[in-house]
Coordinates of C-alpha atoms and ligand atoms in Angstrom, one line a residue:
M1 CA 0.0 0.0 0.1
K2 CA 1.2 3.5 -0.9
T3 CA 2.2 5.5 2.1
I4 CA 3.1 9.2 2.8
E5 CA 6.5 10.5 1.7
I6 CA 8.6 13.4 2.8
D7 CA 11.0 15.3 0.4
I8 CA 13.4 17.8 2.1
Q9 CA 15.7 18.5 -0.8
H10 CA 14.3 22.0 -1.4
A11 CA 14.8 22.9 2.3
L12 CA 18.2 21.3 2.7
S13 CA 19.5 23.4 -0.1
F14 CA 19.0 26.4 2.3
T15 CA 20.5 25.0 5.5
G16 CA 23.0 22.6 4.2
R17 CA 23.3 19.0 5.1
E18 CA 25.6 19.5 7.9
A19 CA 23.2 21.8 9.9
Y20 CA 20.5 19.1 9.4
D21 CA 22.8 16.2 10.4
S22 CA 23.9 18.1 13.5
L23 CA 20.4 17.6 15.0
S24 CA 20.5 13.9 14.6
Q25 CA 21.5 13.1 18.2
E26 CA 18.9 15.3 19.6
A27 CA 16.3 13.7 17.4
V28 CA 17.3 10.2 18.4
K29 CA 17.1 11.3 22.1
G30 CA 13.6 12.7 21.5
I31 CA 12.5 9.4 19.9
E32 CA 14.0 7.5 22.8
N33 CA 12.2 9.7 25.3
L34 CA 8.8 9.2 23.6
E35 CA 9.3 5.4 23.1
S36 CA 10.6 4.8 26.7
N37 CA 8.2 7.3 28.4
K38 CA 10.9 9.7 29.6
G39 CA 11.6 13.4 29.1
A40 CA 9.5 16.5 29.9
G41 CA 5.8 15.9 30.0
S42 CA 6.2 12.0 30.0
D43 CA 2.9 11.8 31.9
Y44 CA 1.3 12.8 28.5
H45 CA 2.9 10.2 26.2
G46 CA -0.2 8.1 26.1
W47 CA -0.7 9.0 22.4
V48 CA 2.5 7.3 21.4
T49 CA 1.1 3.9 21.6
L50 CA -2.6 4.8 21.5
P51 CA -3.3 3.5 18.0
S52 CA -2.4 -0.1 18.9
D53 CA -3.7 0.3 22.5
I54 CA -7.3 1.0 21.5
P55 CA -9.2 -2.1 22.4
V56 CA -11.3 -3.5 19.6
S57 CA -14.2 -3.7 22.0
Q58 CA -14.0 0.2 22.4
L59 CA -14.0 0.7 18.6
E60 CA -17.0 -1.5 18.4
D61 CA -18.7 0.3 21.2
I62 CA -18.0 3.7 19.4
K63 CA -19.6 2.4 16.2
A64 CA -22.6 1.1 18.1
T65 CA -23.2 4.5 19.7
A66 CA -22.6 6.2 16.3
A67 CA -25.2 3.8 14.7
S68 CA -27.8 4.6 17.4
L69 CA -27.2 8.4 16.9
Q70 CA -27.4 7.8 13.1
V71 CA -30.9 6.3 13.5
S72 CA -32.3 8.8 16.1
C73 CA -30.8 12.1 14.6
D74 CA -30.5 14.0 11.4
Y75 CA -28.0 16.3 13.0
V76 CA -25.4 15.7 15.7
V77 CA -23.8 18.7 17.2
C78 CA -20.3 18.1 18.5
V79 CA -19.7 20.5 21.4
G80 CA -15.9 21.2 22.1
I81 CA -13.0 23.5 21.5
G82 CA -9.3 23.1 20.8
G83 CA -8.2 19.5 20.9
S84 CA -11.7 18.6 21.8
Y85 CA -12.9 19.8 18.4
L86 CA -10.3 20.2 15.7
G87 CA -9.3 16.6 15.0
A88 CA -12.9 15.6 14.3
K89 CA -13.6 18.7 12.3
A90 CA -10.4 18.1 10.2
V91 CA -11.0 14.4 9.4
I92 CA -14.7 15.0 8.6
E93 CA -13.9 18.0 6.3
A94 CA -11.2 16.2 4.6
L95 CA -13.5 13.1 3.8
D96 CA -16.9 14.5 3.2
N97 CA -18.4 15.9 0.1
S98 CA -17.5 19.7 -0.1
F99 CA -21.2 20.6 -0.4
A100 CA -22.5 18.1 2.2
S101 CA -24.0 20.8 4.3
F102 CA -26.2 21.9 1.4
M103 CA -27.4 18.4 0.6
P104 CA -30.4 16.5 2.1
R105 CA -29.6 13.9 4.7
G106 CA -28.2 10.7 3.1
K107 CA -27.3 7.6 5.1
Y108 CA -25.7 9.6 7.9
P109 CA -26.7 12.6 9.9
K110 CA -24.9 15.9 9.4
V111 CA -22.3 16.7 12.0
L112 CA -22.3 20.3 13.2
F113 CA -20.0 21.9 15.7
A114 CA -20.6 24.3 18.7
G115 CA -18.8 25.5 21.6
Q116 CA -15.6 26.3 19.5
N117 CA -16.5 30.0 20.0
I118 CA -18.6 32.3 22.1
G119 CA -20.4 33.9 19.3
E120 CA -23.9 34.8 20.4
D121 CA -25.2 35.0 16.8
Y122 CA -23.7 31.7 16.0
M123 CA -25.4 30.0 19.0
A124 CA -28.8 31.8 18.4
E125 CA -28.7 30.8 14.6
L126 CA -27.9 27.3 15.5
R127 CA -30.7 27.1 17.9
D128 CA -33.1 28.5 15.4
F129 CA -31.8 26.0 12.8
L130 CA -32.3 23.0 15.1
S131 CA -35.6 24.1 16.4
D132 CA -37.5 21.7 14.0
K133 CA -34.8 19.1 13.6
R134 CA -34.1 15.8 15.1
F135 CA -30.8 16.3 16.8
G136 CA -28.4 14.8 19.3
I137 CA -25.3 16.1 21.1
V138 CA -21.8 14.8 21.6
V139 CA -20.2 17.0 24.2
V140 CA -16.4 16.7 24.6
S141 CA -14.4 18.3 27.3
K142 CA -11.4 16.7 29.0
S143 CA -11.4 19.1 32.0
G144 CA -15.1 19.3 31.9
T145 CA -14.9 23.0 32.9
T146 CA -14.1 24.9 29.7
T147 CA -16.2 27.9 29.3
E148 CA -17.0 27.9 25.6
P149 CA -18.4 24.3 25.4
A150 CA -20.1 24.7 28.8
I151 CA -22.1 27.7 27.5
A152 CA -22.9 25.9 24.3
F153 CA -23.9 22.8 26.0
R154 CA -26.2 24.5 28.4
L155 CA -28.0 26.2 25.5
L156 CA -28.3 23.0 23.4
K157 CA -29.3 20.7 26.3
E158 CA -32.0 23.2 27.3
Q159 CA -33.3 23.2 23.8
L160 CA -33.1 19.4 23.3
E161 CA -34.9 18.8 26.5
K162 CA -37.7 21.3 25.5
Q163 CA -38.0 19.6 22.1
V164 CA -38.1 16.0 23.2
G165 CA -38.4 15.9 26.9
R166 CA -35.7 15.3 29.5
S167 CA -35.9 11.6 29.5
A168 CA -35.6 11.2 25.7
A169 CA -32.9 13.9 25.7
K170 CA -30.6 11.8 27.9
D171 CA -30.5 9.1 25.2
L172 CA -29.5 11.6 22.6
I173 CA -26.5 13.0 24.6
V174 CA -23.1 11.5 24.8
A175 CA -20.3 12.9 27.0
V176 CA -16.6 12.4 26.3
T177 CA -14.7 13.5 29.3
D178 CA -12.2 12.6 32.1
A179 CA -12.7 9.3 33.9
S180 CA -13.6 10.8 37.3
R181 CA -13.0 14.5 37.4
G182 CA -14.8 17.6 36.2
A183 CA -18.3 19.1 36.1
L184 CA -19.2 17.2 32.8
R185 CA -18.4 13.8 34.4
T186 CA -20.6 14.8 37.4
L187 CA -23.4 15.9 35.2
A188 CA -23.2 12.8 33.0
S189 CA -23.3 10.6 36.0
Q190 CA -26.4 12.4 37.4
E191 CA -28.2 12.5 34.1
G192 CA -27.2 9.0 33.0
Y193 CA -25.6 9.9 29.7
K194 CA -23.6 7.5 27.7
T195 CA -20.0 8.5 28.3
Y196 CA -16.5 7.8 27.0
V197 CA -13.2 8.4 28.8
I198 CA -10.4 10.6 27.5
P199 CA -7.3 8.8 28.9
D200 CA -5.4 10.8 31.6
N201 CA -2.1 10.5 29.7
V202 CA -3.3 11.9 26.4
G203 CA -3.5 15.7 26.0
G204 CA -6.3 17.4 24.1
R205 CA -4.4 18.2 21.0
F206 CA -3.2 14.5 20.8
S207 CA -6.6 13.1 21.4
V208 CA -8.2 12.6 17.9
L209 CA -7.6 8.9 18.0
T210 CA -9.5 8.6 21.2
P211 CA -13.4 8.8 21.5
V212 CA -12.9 12.6 21.2
G213 CA -12.4 12.3 17.4
L214 CA -13.5 8.7 16.8
L215 CA -17.1 9.2 17.9
P216 CA -17.9 12.2 15.7
I217 CA -16.0 10.8 12.7
A218 CA -18.0 7.5 13.1
V219 CA -21.2 9.4 13.4
A220 CA -20.5 11.1 10.1
G221 CA -20.2 7.8 8.5
F222 CA -16.4 7.3 8.1
D223 CA -14.4 4.2 8.8
I224 CA -12.6 4.6 12.1
D225 CA -11.1 1.1 11.9
R226 CA -9.2 2.3 8.8
L227 CA -8.3 5.6 10.4
V228 CA -6.8 3.7 13.3
A229 CA -5.0 1.2 11.0
G230 CA -3.5 4.1 9.2
A231 CA -2.1 5.4 12.5
V232 CA -0.8 2.0 13.5
S233 CA 1.1 1.7 10.3
M234 CA 2.8 5.1 10.8
M235 CA 3.4 4.2 14.5
E236 CA 5.4 1.3 13.2
K237 CA 7.4 3.4 10.6
T238 CA 8.3 6.0 13.2
R239 CA 9.2 3.9 16.2
L240 CA 12.9 3.6 15.6
A241 CA 15.4 6.4 15.0
S242 CA 16.8 6.3 11.5
S243 CA 17.4 8.4 8.5
G244 CA 14.4 6.8 6.9
N245 CA 12.0 7.8 9.8
P246 CA 9.8 10.4 8.2
A247 CA 8.8 12.0 11.5
Q248 CA 12.4 12.3 12.5
T249 CA 13.2 13.8 9.1
Y250 CA 10.5 16.4 9.4
A251 CA 11.3 17.4 13.0
M252 CA 15.0 17.8 12.2
M253 CA 14.4 19.8 9.0
R254 CA 12.1 22.3 10.6
N255 CA 14.5 22.7 13.6
A256 CA 17.5 23.1 11.2
L257 CA 15.4 25.8 9.4
Y258 CA 14.4 27.5 12.7
R259 CA 18.0 27.7 13.9
D260 CA 18.8 29.3 10.5
G261 CA 16.4 32.1 11.2
K262 CA 13.2 30.7 9.6
K263 CA 10.8 31.5 12.4
I264 CA 7.5 31.0 10.6
E265 CA 6.2 27.8 9.1
I266 CA 3.3 27.7 6.7
L267 CA 1.4 24.5 6.2
V268 CA 0.2 24.5 2.6
N269 CA -2.5 22.5 0.9
Y270 CA -3.6 22.5 -2.7
N271 CA -6.9 20.9 -1.7
P272 CA -9.6 22.9 0.0
K273 CA -10.7 19.8 1.9
L274 CA -7.6 20.0 3.9
H275 CA -8.3 23.5 5.2
Y276 CA -9.2 22.2 8.7
F277 CA -6.3 19.9 8.8
G278 CA -4.3 23.0 8.7
E279 CA -6.3 24.3 11.7
W280 CA -5.7 21.1 13.6
W281 CA -2.0 21.2 12.8
K282 CA -1.6 24.9 14.0
Q283 CA -3.0 23.9 17.4
L284 CA -0.8 20.8 17.5
Y285 CA 2.5 22.7 16.9
G286 CA 1.5 26.0 18.4
E287 CA 0.5 24.7 21.8
S288 CA 3.3 22.2 21.9
E289 CA 6.2 24.5 20.9
G290 CA 5.3 28.1 21.5
K291 CA 6.7 28.6 25.0
E292 CA 9.7 29.9 27.0
G293 CA 10.1 32.6 24.3
K294 CA 10.8 29.9 21.7
G295 CA 8.9 28.1 18.8
I296 CA 8.2 28.2 15.1
F297 CA 5.1 30.3 14.5
P298 CA 2.6 27.9 12.8
A299 CA 0.3 29.3 10.1
A300 CA -1.7 27.5 7.4
V301 CA -2.7 28.6 4.0
D302 CA -4.9 27.1 1.3
F303 CA -3.3 27.4 -2.2
T304 CA -3.9 28.4 -4.8
T305 CA -6.6 30.5 -3.1
D306 CA -4.2 32.3 -0.8
L307 CA -1.6 32.9 -3.5
H308 CA -4.0 35.6 -4.5
S309 CA -3.8 37.1 -0.9
M310 CA -0.7 35.9 0.9
G311 CA 1.4 35.1 -2.3
Q312 CA 3.0 38.5 -2.4
W313 CA 4.3 38.3 1.2
I314 CA 5.5 34.8 0.9
Q315 CA 7.4 35.6 -2.3
Q316 CA 9.0 38.8 -1.3
G317 CA 8.3 39.6 2.4
E318 CA 10.8 39.2 5.3
R319 CA 12.8 36.0 4.7
T320 CA 11.8 34.3 8.0
I321 CA 9.4 31.8 6.5
F322 CA 9.4 28.3 5.3
E323 CA 6.8 26.1 3.8
T324 CA 5.5 22.6 4.4
V325 CA 3.4 21.5 1.5
I326 CA 0.9 18.6 1.8
S327 CA 0.4 17.3 -1.6
V328 CA -2.4 14.9 -2.4
E329 CA -1.2 12.7 -5.3
A330 CA -4.4 11.5 -6.7
S331 CA -7.9 13.2 -6.8
D332 CA -10.9 11.0 -6.4
R333 CA -12.8 12.6 -9.3
E334 CA -11.7 13.2 -12.8
L335 CA -12.7 16.5 -14.6
R336 CA -11.3 17.8 -17.9
I337 CA -11.4 21.4 -18.9
P338 CA -13.7 21.9 -21.9
A339 CA -12.6 23.6 -25.2
D340 CA -14.4 26.9 -26.0
E341 CA -14.6 28.2 -29.6
A342 CA -14.2 31.8 -28.7
N343 CA -11.4 31.2 -26.3
L344 CA -11.8 34.6 -24.8
D345 CA -10.1 33.6 -21.6
G346 CA -7.1 32.2 -23.5
I347 CA -7.2 28.8 -21.7
N348 CA -7.9 26.6 -24.8
F349 CA -4.3 25.3 -24.5
M350 CA -5.4 23.5 -21.4
S351 CA -8.5 22.0 -22.9
G352 CA -8.9 18.3 -22.5
R353 CA -6.5 18.3 -19.6
R354 CA -7.4 17.4 -16.1
V355 CA -8.1 20.1 -13.4
D356 CA -5.7 18.3 -11.1
E357 CA -3.0 18.5 -13.8
V358 CA -3.3 22.3 -13.7
N359 CA -3.3 22.2 -9.9
K360 CA -0.1 20.1 -9.9
M361 CA 1.7 22.5 -12.2
A362 CA 0.5 25.4 -10.0
E363 CA 2.1 23.5 -7.0
L364 CA 5.4 22.9 -8.9
G365 CA 5.5 26.4 -10.3
T366 CA 4.9 27.8 -6.8
R367 CA 7.6 25.7 -5.2
I368 CA 10.2 26.8 -7.8
A369 CA 9.2 30.5 -7.4
H370 CA 9.2 30.3 -3.6
N371 CA 12.5 28.5 -3.6
E372 CA 14.0 31.2 -5.9
G373 CA 12.4 33.8 -3.6
G374 CA 14.2 32.5 -0.6
V375 CA 11.5 30.3 0.8
P376 CA 12.6 26.6 1.7
V377 CA 10.0 24.0 0.9
I378 CA 9.3 20.7 2.6
K379 CA 7.0 18.4 0.6
I380 CA 4.8 15.7 2.1
T381 CA 3.1 13.6 -0.4
I382 CA 0.0 11.6 0.5
P383 CA -1.5 9.1 -2.0
R384 CA -5.1 10.3 -1.7
L385 CA -7.6 11.6 0.8
C386 CA -9.0 8.5 2.7
E387 CA -9.2 7.3 6.2
H388 CA -6.0 5.3 6.2
T389 CA -4.0 8.1 4.8
L390 CA -5.4 10.6 7.3
G391 CA -4.6 8.2 10.1
E392 CA -1.0 8.0 8.9
L393 CA -0.8 11.7 8.5
I394 CA -2.2 12.5 12.0
Y395 CA 0.2 10.1 13.7
F396 CA 3.0 11.4 11.6
F397 CA 2.5 14.9 12.6
E398 CA 2.0 14.0 16.3
K399 CA 5.2 12.0 16.4
A400 CA 7.2 14.6 14.6
C401 CA 5.7 17.3 17.1
G402 CA 6.9 15.3 20.1
I403 CA 10.5 14.9 18.6
S404 CA 10.6 18.4 17.4
G405 CA 9.6 19.9 20.8
Y406 CA 12.3 17.9 22.4
I407 CA 14.9 19.2 19.9
L408 CA 13.6 22.7 20.6
G409 CA 14.1 22.1 24.4
V410 CA 10.6 22.6 25.6
N411 CA 8.0 20.4 27.2
P412 CA 5.7 19.8 24.2
F413 CA 2.9 18.4 26.3
D414 CA 1.9 21.3 28.5
Q415 CA 0.1 24.6 27.7
P416 CA 0.7 27.0 30.6
G417 CA 0.1 30.0 28.5
V418 CA -3.6 29.3 27.7
E419 CA -4.7 30.0 31.2
A420 CA -4.0 33.8 31.1
Y421 CA -7.0 34.8 29.1
K422 CA -9.2 32.6 31.1
S423 CA -8.2 34.1 34.3
N424 CA -8.8 37.7 33.0
M425 CA -12.1 36.7 31.6
F426 CA -13.2 35.3 34.9
A427 CA -12.0 38.3 36.7
L428 CA -13.8 40.7 34.4
L429 CA -17.0 38.6 34.7
G430 CA -16.7 38.5 38.5
K431 CA -16.4 34.8 39.0
P432 CA -16.6 33.9 42.7
G433 CA -13.1 33.2 44.0
Y434 CA -11.5 35.8 41.7
E435 CA -12.1 38.8 43.8
A436 CA -8.5 39.8 43.9
E437 CA -8.0 39.4 40.3
T438 CA -11.2 41.3 39.6
Q439 CA -9.9 44.2 41.6
A440 CA -6.5 44.0 40.0
I441 CA -7.8 43.9 36.4
Q442 CA -10.3 46.8 37.0
S443 CA -7.5 49.0 38.1
K444 CA -5.9 48.5 34.7
L445 CA -9.0 49.6 32.7
Ligands
PA5_1 O1 -4.8 20.8 23.7 C1 -5.5 21.2 24.7 O2 -5.2 20.7 25.8 C2 -6.6 22.3 24.7 O3 -6.6 22.9 23.4 C3 -7.9 21.7 25.0 O4 -8.1 20.6 24.0 C4 -9.0 22.7 24.9 O5 -8.6 23.8 25.7 C5 -10.3 22.1 25.4 O6 -10.1 21.7 26.7 P1 -11.2 20.7 27.3 O7 -11.2 19.4 26.6 O8 -10.7 20.5 28.7 O9 -12.5 21.4 27.3

């Protein structure tokens, strides 16, 4: 079976082989730490062996819950934020029809998302939309106390209970949370919701291959066995340190570029279905590496769309940027450009050729232009968009992230910085227990 491939030659030409090779020992140490459960943040290494640790019985149970929601609901709203949202959203968007939300229900319910923002209009419009629909809720929060999903869940639970009654609502709500702690666990036990556990040793941004991601993905009708099998196969390929380990290669290359002054990485796709994969990747790398005054700034762009907005900056702006391209080798569909007698747009020279061929030439042309403009380019090729490949890609980026964080010299598994805004928000809102913070912040206003 074809697998993902990494090509670093157009990045190595910037740093030189020596700078890259010099990181080899640190990368080997990083892999050893991950594989033998050592190093900073080792309490959160559960994701390393997660793909092969998931019991078949749990996969079967998730599929059974998904099947029950598929029968009872036309819409399932997944409530969560950050790592409790982005993985499921990324996989579903990558695999679904681009116009699925405009189509009538097929075999599977539509999966919607809430709790990933505090938009009052968003929530009000979602409630309006659901007011005459058969819907269910999958609420995901590891801590069980995150404000955004807590607000969304209150609003949706209230609405669902009004629409179907409290007793029926409880069978349409599934909670994915910590085994024993947090408000969501308490509520789920009180109400008798079906629940799944997010393992203690798996952090939010590494949790897509737990029920956090697997349940919504299964509800949307995608094959979670193949997703997990893809992750298992990448786990095998990245277990040992070697020059052929793709995760090690990526981690070393991006750190060599960082040390060479390339402080910004843009993850590029040439397939709009991968837009949310870029969002997932941004969280994975941003939260894992951006600390202690260090870290590559992760950004994501959709090409060729963003070549018409960001292209100028990338080609000629400050030379602190490098690019990692995810290239999908084969499209699922075939579409050829029609000939046109008048040829007013001048594209008859392309007629009869596939749209994907034009896309690939745009990709190659952009790589050459960006290289010549001083932008190193790493290329990751995936055979096609399917569950197996996405499972491989998810695990590849997770493993590379762990290695890369260790090369950078940070704990890749904590996120102390995300608390700052929450504390200020609670102080401003007058949360009990925050009296001193409220006084302090008001004096700054
Ligand atoms: O990676 C993380 O830990 C965070 O992004 C969390 O996933 C996010 O803050 C949501 O947290 P929780 O699942 O506790 O609601």
